[in-house]
Tab-separated table of C-alpha atoms in Angstrom:
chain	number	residue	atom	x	y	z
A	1	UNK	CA	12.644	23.086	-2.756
A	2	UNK	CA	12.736	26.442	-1.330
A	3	UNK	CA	14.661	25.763	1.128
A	4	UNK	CA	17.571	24.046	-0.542
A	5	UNK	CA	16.070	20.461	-0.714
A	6	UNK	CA	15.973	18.197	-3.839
A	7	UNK	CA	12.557	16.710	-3.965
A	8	UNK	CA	12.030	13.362	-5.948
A	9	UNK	CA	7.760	13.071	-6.530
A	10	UNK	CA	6.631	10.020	-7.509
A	11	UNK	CA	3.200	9.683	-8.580
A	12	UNK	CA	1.136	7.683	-10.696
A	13	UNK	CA	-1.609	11.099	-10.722
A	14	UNK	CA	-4.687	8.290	-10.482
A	15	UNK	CA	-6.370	11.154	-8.955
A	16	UNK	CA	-4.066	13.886	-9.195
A	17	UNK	CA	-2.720	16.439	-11.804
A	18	UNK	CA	0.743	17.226	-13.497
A	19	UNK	CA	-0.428	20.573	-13.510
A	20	UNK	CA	0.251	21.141	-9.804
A	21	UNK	CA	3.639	20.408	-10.280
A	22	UNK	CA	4.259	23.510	-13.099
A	23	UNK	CA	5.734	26.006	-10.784
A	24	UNK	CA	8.048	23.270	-9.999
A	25	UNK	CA	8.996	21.250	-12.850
A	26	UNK	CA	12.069	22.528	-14.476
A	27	UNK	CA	13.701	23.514	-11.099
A	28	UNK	CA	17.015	22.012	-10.553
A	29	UNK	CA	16.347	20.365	-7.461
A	30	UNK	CA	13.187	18.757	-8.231
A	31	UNK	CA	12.381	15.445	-10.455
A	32	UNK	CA	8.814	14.213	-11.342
A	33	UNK	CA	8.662	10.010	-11.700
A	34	UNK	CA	5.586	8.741	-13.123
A	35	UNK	CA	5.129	5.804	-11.194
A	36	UNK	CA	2.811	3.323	-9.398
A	37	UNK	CA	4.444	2.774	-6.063
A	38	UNK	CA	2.362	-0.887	-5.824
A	39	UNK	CA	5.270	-1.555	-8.169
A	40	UNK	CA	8.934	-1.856	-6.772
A	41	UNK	CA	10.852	1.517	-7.440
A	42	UNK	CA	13.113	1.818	-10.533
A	43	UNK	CA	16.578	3.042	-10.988
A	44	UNK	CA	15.791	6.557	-10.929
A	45	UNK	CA	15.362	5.978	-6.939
A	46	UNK	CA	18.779	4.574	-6.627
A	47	UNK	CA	20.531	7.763	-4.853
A	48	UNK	CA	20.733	8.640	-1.338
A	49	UNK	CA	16.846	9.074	0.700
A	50	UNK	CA	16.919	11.297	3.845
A	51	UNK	CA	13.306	11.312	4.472
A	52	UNK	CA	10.283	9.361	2.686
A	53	UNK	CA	6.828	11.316	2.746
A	54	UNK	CA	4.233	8.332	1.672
A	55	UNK	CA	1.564	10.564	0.499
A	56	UNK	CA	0.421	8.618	-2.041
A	57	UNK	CA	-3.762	7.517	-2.207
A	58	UNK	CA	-6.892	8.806	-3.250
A	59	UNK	CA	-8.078	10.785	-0.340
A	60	UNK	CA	-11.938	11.700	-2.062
A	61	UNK	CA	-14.883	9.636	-1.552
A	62	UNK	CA	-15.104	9.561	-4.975
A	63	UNK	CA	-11.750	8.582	-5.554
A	64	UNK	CA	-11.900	5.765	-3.354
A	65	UNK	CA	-15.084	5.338	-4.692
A	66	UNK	CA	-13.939	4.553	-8.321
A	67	UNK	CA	-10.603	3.270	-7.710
A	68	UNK	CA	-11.349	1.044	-4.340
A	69	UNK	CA	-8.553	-1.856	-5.476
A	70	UNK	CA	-5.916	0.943	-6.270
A	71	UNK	CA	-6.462	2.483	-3.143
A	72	UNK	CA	-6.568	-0.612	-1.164
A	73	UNK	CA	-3.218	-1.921	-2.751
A	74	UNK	CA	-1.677	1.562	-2.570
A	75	UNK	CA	-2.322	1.726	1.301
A	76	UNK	CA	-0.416	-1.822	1.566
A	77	UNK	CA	1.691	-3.031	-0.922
A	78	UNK	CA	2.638	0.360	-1.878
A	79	UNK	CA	2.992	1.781	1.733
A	80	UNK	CA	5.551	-1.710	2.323
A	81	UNK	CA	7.146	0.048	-1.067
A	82	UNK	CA	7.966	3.258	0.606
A	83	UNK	CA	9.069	1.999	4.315
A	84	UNK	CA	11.341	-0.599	2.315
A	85	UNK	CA	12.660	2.508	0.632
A	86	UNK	CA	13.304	4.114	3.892
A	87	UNK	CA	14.874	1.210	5.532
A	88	UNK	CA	17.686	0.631	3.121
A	89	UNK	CA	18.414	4.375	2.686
A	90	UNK	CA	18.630	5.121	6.488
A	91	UNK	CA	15.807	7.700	5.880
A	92	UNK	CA	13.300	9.014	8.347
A	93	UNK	CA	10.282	8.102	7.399
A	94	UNK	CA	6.214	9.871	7.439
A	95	UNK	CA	3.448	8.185	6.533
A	96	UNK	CA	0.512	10.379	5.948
A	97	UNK	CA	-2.794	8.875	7.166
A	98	UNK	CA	-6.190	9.690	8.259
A	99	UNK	CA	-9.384	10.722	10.353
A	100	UNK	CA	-10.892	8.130	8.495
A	101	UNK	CA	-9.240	5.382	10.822
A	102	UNK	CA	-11.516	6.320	13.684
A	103	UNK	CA	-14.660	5.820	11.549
A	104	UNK	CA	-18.118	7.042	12.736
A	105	UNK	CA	-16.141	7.795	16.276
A	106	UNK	CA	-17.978	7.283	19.470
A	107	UNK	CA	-15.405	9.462	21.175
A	108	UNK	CA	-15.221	12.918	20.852
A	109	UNK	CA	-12.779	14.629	20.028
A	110	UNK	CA	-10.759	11.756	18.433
A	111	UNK	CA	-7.657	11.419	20.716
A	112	UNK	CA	-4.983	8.911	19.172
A	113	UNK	CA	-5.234	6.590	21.809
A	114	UNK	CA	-8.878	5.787	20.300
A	115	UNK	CA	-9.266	2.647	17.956
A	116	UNK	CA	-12.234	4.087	15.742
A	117	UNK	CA	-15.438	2.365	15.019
A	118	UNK	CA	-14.914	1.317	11.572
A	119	UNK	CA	-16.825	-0.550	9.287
A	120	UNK	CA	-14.048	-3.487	7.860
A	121	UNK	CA	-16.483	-3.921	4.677
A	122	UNK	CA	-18.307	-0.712	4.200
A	123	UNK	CA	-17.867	0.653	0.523
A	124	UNK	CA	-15.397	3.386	2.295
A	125	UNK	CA	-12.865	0.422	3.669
A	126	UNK	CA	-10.556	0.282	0.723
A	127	UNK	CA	-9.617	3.281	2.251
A	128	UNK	CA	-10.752	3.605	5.880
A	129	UNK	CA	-8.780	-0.011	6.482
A	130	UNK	CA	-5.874	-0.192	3.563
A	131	UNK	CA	-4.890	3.635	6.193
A	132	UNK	CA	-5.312	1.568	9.490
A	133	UNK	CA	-3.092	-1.741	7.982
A	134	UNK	CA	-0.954	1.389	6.571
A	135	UNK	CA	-0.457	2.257	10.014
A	136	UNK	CA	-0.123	-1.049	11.332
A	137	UNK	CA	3.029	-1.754	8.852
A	138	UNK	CA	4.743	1.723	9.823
A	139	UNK	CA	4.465	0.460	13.198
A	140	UNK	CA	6.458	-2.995	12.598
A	141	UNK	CA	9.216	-1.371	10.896
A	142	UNK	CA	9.668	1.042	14.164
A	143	UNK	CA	9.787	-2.250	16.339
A	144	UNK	CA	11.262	-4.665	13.568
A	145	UNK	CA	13.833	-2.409	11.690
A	146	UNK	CA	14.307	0.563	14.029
A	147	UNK	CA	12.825	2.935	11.581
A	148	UNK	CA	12.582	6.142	12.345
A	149	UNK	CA	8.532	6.604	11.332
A	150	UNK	CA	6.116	8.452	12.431
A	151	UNK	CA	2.357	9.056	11.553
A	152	UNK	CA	-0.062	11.763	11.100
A	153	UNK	CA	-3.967	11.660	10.785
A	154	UNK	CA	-4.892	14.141	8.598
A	155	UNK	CA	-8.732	15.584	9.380
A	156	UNK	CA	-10.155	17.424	6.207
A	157	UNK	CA	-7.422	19.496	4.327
A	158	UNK	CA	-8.903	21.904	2.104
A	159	UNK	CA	-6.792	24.853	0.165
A	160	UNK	CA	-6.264	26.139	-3.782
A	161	UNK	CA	-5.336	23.237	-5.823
A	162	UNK	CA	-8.341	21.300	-4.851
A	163	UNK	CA	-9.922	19.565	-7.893
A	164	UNK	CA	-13.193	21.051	-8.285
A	165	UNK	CA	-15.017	17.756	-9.064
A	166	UNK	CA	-13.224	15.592	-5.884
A	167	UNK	CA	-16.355	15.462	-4.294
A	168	UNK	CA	-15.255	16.481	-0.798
A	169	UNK	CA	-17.396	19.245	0.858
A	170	UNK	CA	-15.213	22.263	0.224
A	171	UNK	CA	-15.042	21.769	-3.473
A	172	UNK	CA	-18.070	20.852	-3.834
A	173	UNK	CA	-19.985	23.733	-2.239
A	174	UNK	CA	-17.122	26.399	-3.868
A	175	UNK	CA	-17.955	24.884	-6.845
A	176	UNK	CA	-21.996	24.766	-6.611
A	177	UNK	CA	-22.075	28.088	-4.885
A	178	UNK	CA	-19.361	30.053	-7.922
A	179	UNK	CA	-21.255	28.322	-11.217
A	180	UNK	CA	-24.968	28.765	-9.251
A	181	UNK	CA	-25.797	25.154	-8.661
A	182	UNK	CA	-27.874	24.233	-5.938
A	183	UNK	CA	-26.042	23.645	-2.976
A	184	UNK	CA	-26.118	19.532	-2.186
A	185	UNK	CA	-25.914	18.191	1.929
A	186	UNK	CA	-26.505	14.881	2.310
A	187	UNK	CA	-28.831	14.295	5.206
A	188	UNK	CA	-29.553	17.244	7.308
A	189	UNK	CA	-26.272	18.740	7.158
A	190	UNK	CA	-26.128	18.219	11.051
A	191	UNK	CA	-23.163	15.896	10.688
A	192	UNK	CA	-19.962	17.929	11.533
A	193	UNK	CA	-16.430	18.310	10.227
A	194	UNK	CA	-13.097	20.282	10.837
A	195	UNK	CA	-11.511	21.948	8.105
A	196	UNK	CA	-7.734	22.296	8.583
A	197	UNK	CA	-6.337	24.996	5.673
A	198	UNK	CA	-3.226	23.420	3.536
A	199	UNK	CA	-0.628	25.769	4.514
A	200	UNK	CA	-1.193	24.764	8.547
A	201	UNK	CA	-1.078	20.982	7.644
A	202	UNK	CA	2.267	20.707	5.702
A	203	UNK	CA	3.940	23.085	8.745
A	204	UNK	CA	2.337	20.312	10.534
A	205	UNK	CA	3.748	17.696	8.609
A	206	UNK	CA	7.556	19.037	8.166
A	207	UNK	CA	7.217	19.378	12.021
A	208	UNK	CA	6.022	15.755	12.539
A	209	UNK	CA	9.268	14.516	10.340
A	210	UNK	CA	11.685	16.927	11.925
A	211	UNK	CA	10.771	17.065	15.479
A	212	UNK	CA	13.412	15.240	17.695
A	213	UNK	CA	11.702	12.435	19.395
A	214	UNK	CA	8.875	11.845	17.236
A	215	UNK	CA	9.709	8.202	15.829
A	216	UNK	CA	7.184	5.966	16.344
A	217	UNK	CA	4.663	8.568	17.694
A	218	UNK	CA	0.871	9.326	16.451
A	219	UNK	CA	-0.495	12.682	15.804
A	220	UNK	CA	-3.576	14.175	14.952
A	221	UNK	CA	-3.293	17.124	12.603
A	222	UNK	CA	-6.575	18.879	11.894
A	223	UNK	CA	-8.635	21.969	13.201
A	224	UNK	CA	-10.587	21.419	16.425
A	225	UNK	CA	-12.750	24.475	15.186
A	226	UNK	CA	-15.689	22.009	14.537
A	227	UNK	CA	-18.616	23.204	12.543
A	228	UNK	CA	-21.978	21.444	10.973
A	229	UNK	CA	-21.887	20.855	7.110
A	230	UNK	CA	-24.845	22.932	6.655
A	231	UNK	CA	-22.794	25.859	8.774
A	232	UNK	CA	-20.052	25.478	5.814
A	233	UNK	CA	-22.858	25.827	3.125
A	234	UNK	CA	-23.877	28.780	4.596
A	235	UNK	CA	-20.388	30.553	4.939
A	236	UNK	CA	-19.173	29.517	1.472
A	237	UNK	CA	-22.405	30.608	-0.117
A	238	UNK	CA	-22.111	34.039	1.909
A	239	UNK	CA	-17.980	34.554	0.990
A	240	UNK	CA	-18.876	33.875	-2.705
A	241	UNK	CA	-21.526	36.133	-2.750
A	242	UNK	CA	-23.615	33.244	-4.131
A	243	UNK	CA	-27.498	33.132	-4.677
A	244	UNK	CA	-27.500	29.222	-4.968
A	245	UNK	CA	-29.960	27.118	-3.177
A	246	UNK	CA	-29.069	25.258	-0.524
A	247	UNK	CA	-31.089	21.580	-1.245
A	248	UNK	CA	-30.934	18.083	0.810
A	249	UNK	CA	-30.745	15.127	0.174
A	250	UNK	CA	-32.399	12.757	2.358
A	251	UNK	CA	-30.205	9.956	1.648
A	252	UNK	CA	-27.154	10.173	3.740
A	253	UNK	CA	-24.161	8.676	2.118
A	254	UNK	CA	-23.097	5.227	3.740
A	255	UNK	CA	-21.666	5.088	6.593
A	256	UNK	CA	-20.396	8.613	6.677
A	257	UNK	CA	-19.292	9.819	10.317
A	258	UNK	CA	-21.426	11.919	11.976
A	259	UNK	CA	-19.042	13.873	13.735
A	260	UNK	CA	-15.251	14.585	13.019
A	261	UNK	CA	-12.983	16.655	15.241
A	262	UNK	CA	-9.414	16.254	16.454
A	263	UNK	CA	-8.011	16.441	19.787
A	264	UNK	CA	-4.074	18.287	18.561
A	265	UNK	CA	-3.195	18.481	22.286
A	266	UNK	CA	0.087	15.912	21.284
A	267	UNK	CA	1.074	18.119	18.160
A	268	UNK	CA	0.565	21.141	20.667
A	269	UNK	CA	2.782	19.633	23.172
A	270	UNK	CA	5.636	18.056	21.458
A	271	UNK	CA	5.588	19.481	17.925
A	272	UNK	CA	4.283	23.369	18.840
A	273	UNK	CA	1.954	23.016	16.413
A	274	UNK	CA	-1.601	24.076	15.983
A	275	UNK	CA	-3.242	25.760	13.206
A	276	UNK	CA	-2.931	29.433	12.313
A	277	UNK	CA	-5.367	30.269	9.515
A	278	UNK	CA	-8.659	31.071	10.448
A	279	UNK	CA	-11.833	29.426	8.636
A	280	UNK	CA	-12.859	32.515	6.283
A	281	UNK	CA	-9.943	33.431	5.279
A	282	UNK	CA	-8.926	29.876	4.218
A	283	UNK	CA	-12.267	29.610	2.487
A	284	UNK	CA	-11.677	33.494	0.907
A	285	UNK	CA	-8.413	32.424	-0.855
A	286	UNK	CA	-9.522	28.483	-1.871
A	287	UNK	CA	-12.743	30.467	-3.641
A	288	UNK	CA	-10.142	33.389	-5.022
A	289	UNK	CA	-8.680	30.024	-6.813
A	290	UNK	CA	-11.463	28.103	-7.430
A	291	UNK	CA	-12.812	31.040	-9.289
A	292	UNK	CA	-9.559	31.366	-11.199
A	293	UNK	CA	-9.616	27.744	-12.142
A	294	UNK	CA	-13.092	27.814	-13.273
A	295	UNK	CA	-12.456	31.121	-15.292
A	296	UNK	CA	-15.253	32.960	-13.415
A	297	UNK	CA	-14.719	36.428	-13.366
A	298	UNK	CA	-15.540	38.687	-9.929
C-alpha cells in the first residue's frame, strides 16, 4: 500500500485479528474480505489480479492444534482456490509455506533439495502435510498451466503483532518472562531453532514474487543464526529484565524437530537476500510491543 499498490486481504481471521489491519483499513487502496478461501471467491474478487500471496493457515502449534480440519482443507482446497485465482487473472503467483515440510530433518541445514522426514499422521500433519500437498499443487500449475509460482519455506517468523497466547516460543517466553510466569521448555531446551525477524521475511517474500526468473523455484527464507531454545529463554528473560524462572518440562511435545536451520544460499544467490536484523534487537522491539499490548508499563 505504500508503495502505490491496492491490496485486496482476504481472511477468514480463524487465528488472526482485524485489529492488525487498523492502520490500514480506511486507506483507499486497500479492501478487507471476510472470507474462507476453502470456499470459491465471491464477486468482490472479480477485478484484475497481478499477483496472489496465499498466506492463508494457522501457522501455531496451537492453531493447528485446535483447528487441524481447517488447516488441512485450507492447505488444499483453499490453496487450489488461490492458484485457480491466479490462473484466470494471468497473475504471478506465491505460495507461502514452511520449515515444517522437512519435519524432524536428518539433514542439516535444510537445503530445498531435501524431502523432510515427516510424520504423514502425527497430530502436527494437518499442517506439516496439507504445506507439502500445498506445494505439490503449486508445482502442477507451473507444469500444467504455465503459472508463474513460486514457493517459500518460511523458518520461525517472529516480530510485533504476534498474538501473545499463539503458543510459539517467542510469544510465549515474551509473554512468561513480561507478566513473571515461569519460563516453560519442553524437554531440555537442547532442541534448536532459527528465528528470522518479520521485517527480513516479507523483503524476502516481495523479492521471491518479483525476482525475474523465479517461477517455479524453491526457497528457504529463515535465519541460519541457529540457537538452542533454552539459549532464547535466557536472552528474552535477560532483554526484559525478567526475574521469571526458567522450568522444564520433561515431556517433549510430539514429534517436535529437534533441530531447525535453513540453508538461504538460493535466496542469497538469485534473490540477494539474506536477513538484516540481528537477534536482540528483533527480540528488543517484539518485547517493546508485547509490553505495549499487554499494558505493562517499563
Amino acid at each position: 500500500v505504500r508503495e502505490g499498490h491496492q491490496v485486496v486481504c482476504v481472511d477468514n481471521l480463524i487465528t488472526g485479528s482485524r485489529a492488525n489491519l487498523a492502520a490500514l483499513e480506511g486507506q483507499a487502496d486497500f479492501q478487507y474480505v471476510q472470507h474462507d478461501v476453502t470456499q470459491p471467491f465471491g464477486p468482490e474478487l472479480d477485478q484484475p489480479v497481478d499477483a496472489v500471496f496465499h498466506l492463508a493457515s494457522p501457522a501455531s502449534p496451537v492453531g493447528y492444534f485446535r483447528n487441524p480440519l481447517a488447516t488441512a482443507l485450507v492447505n488444499s482446497v483453499g490453496a487450489h482456490h488461490a492458484l485457480e485465482l491466479a490462473r484466470r487473472r494471468g497473475a504471478k503467483f506465491l505460495l507461502a509455506s514452511t520449515s515444517e515440510v522437512y519435519g524432524d530433518p536428518l539433514e542439516h541445514p535444510q537445503r530445498e533439495e531435501y524431502w523432510g522426514n515427516v510424520n504423514p499422521v502425527g497430530i502436527r500433519s494437518p499442517y506439516d502435510e496439507g504445506k507439502r500437498f500445498a506445494e505439490a499443487l503449486t508445482m502442477i500449475y507451473v507444469r500444467e498451466y504455465g503459472v508463474d509460482a513460486r514457493i517459500v519455506r518460511i523458518f520461525n517468523c517472529y516480530g510485533p503483532n504476534s498474538d501473545p497466547n499463539d503458543g510459539r516460543i517467542v510469544p510465549n517466553f515474551i509473554t512468561q518472562a513480561l507478566t513473571g510466569q515461569p519460563i516453560t521448555v519442553y524437554g531440555d531446551g537442547g532442541q534448536t531453532r532459527s528465528l528470522c525477524y518479520v521485517s527480513d521475511l516479507v523483503d524476502g517474500l516481495i523479492r521471491a514474487l518479483c525476482t525475474p526468473g523465479t517461477a517455479g523455484r524453491v526457497y528457504n527464507l529463515g535465519n541460519p543464526e541457529e540457537h538452542t531454545v533454552l539459549e532464547f529463554a535466557q536472552v528474552i528473560r535477560r532483554l526484559a529484565n525478567s526475574t521469571s524462572e526458567i522450568v522444564f518440562h520433561s515431556c517433549a511435545r510430539q514429534d517436535d524437530p529437534q533441530r531447525r536451520c535453513p540453508d538461504i544460499t538460493r535466496a542469497r544467490r538469485e534473490l540477494g537476500w539474506s536477513p538484516r536484523v540481528g537477534l536482540e534487537e528483533g527480540l528488543e522491539l517484539t518485547i517493546a510491543w508485547m509490553r505495549e499490548k499487554l499494558g505493562l508499563g517499563e
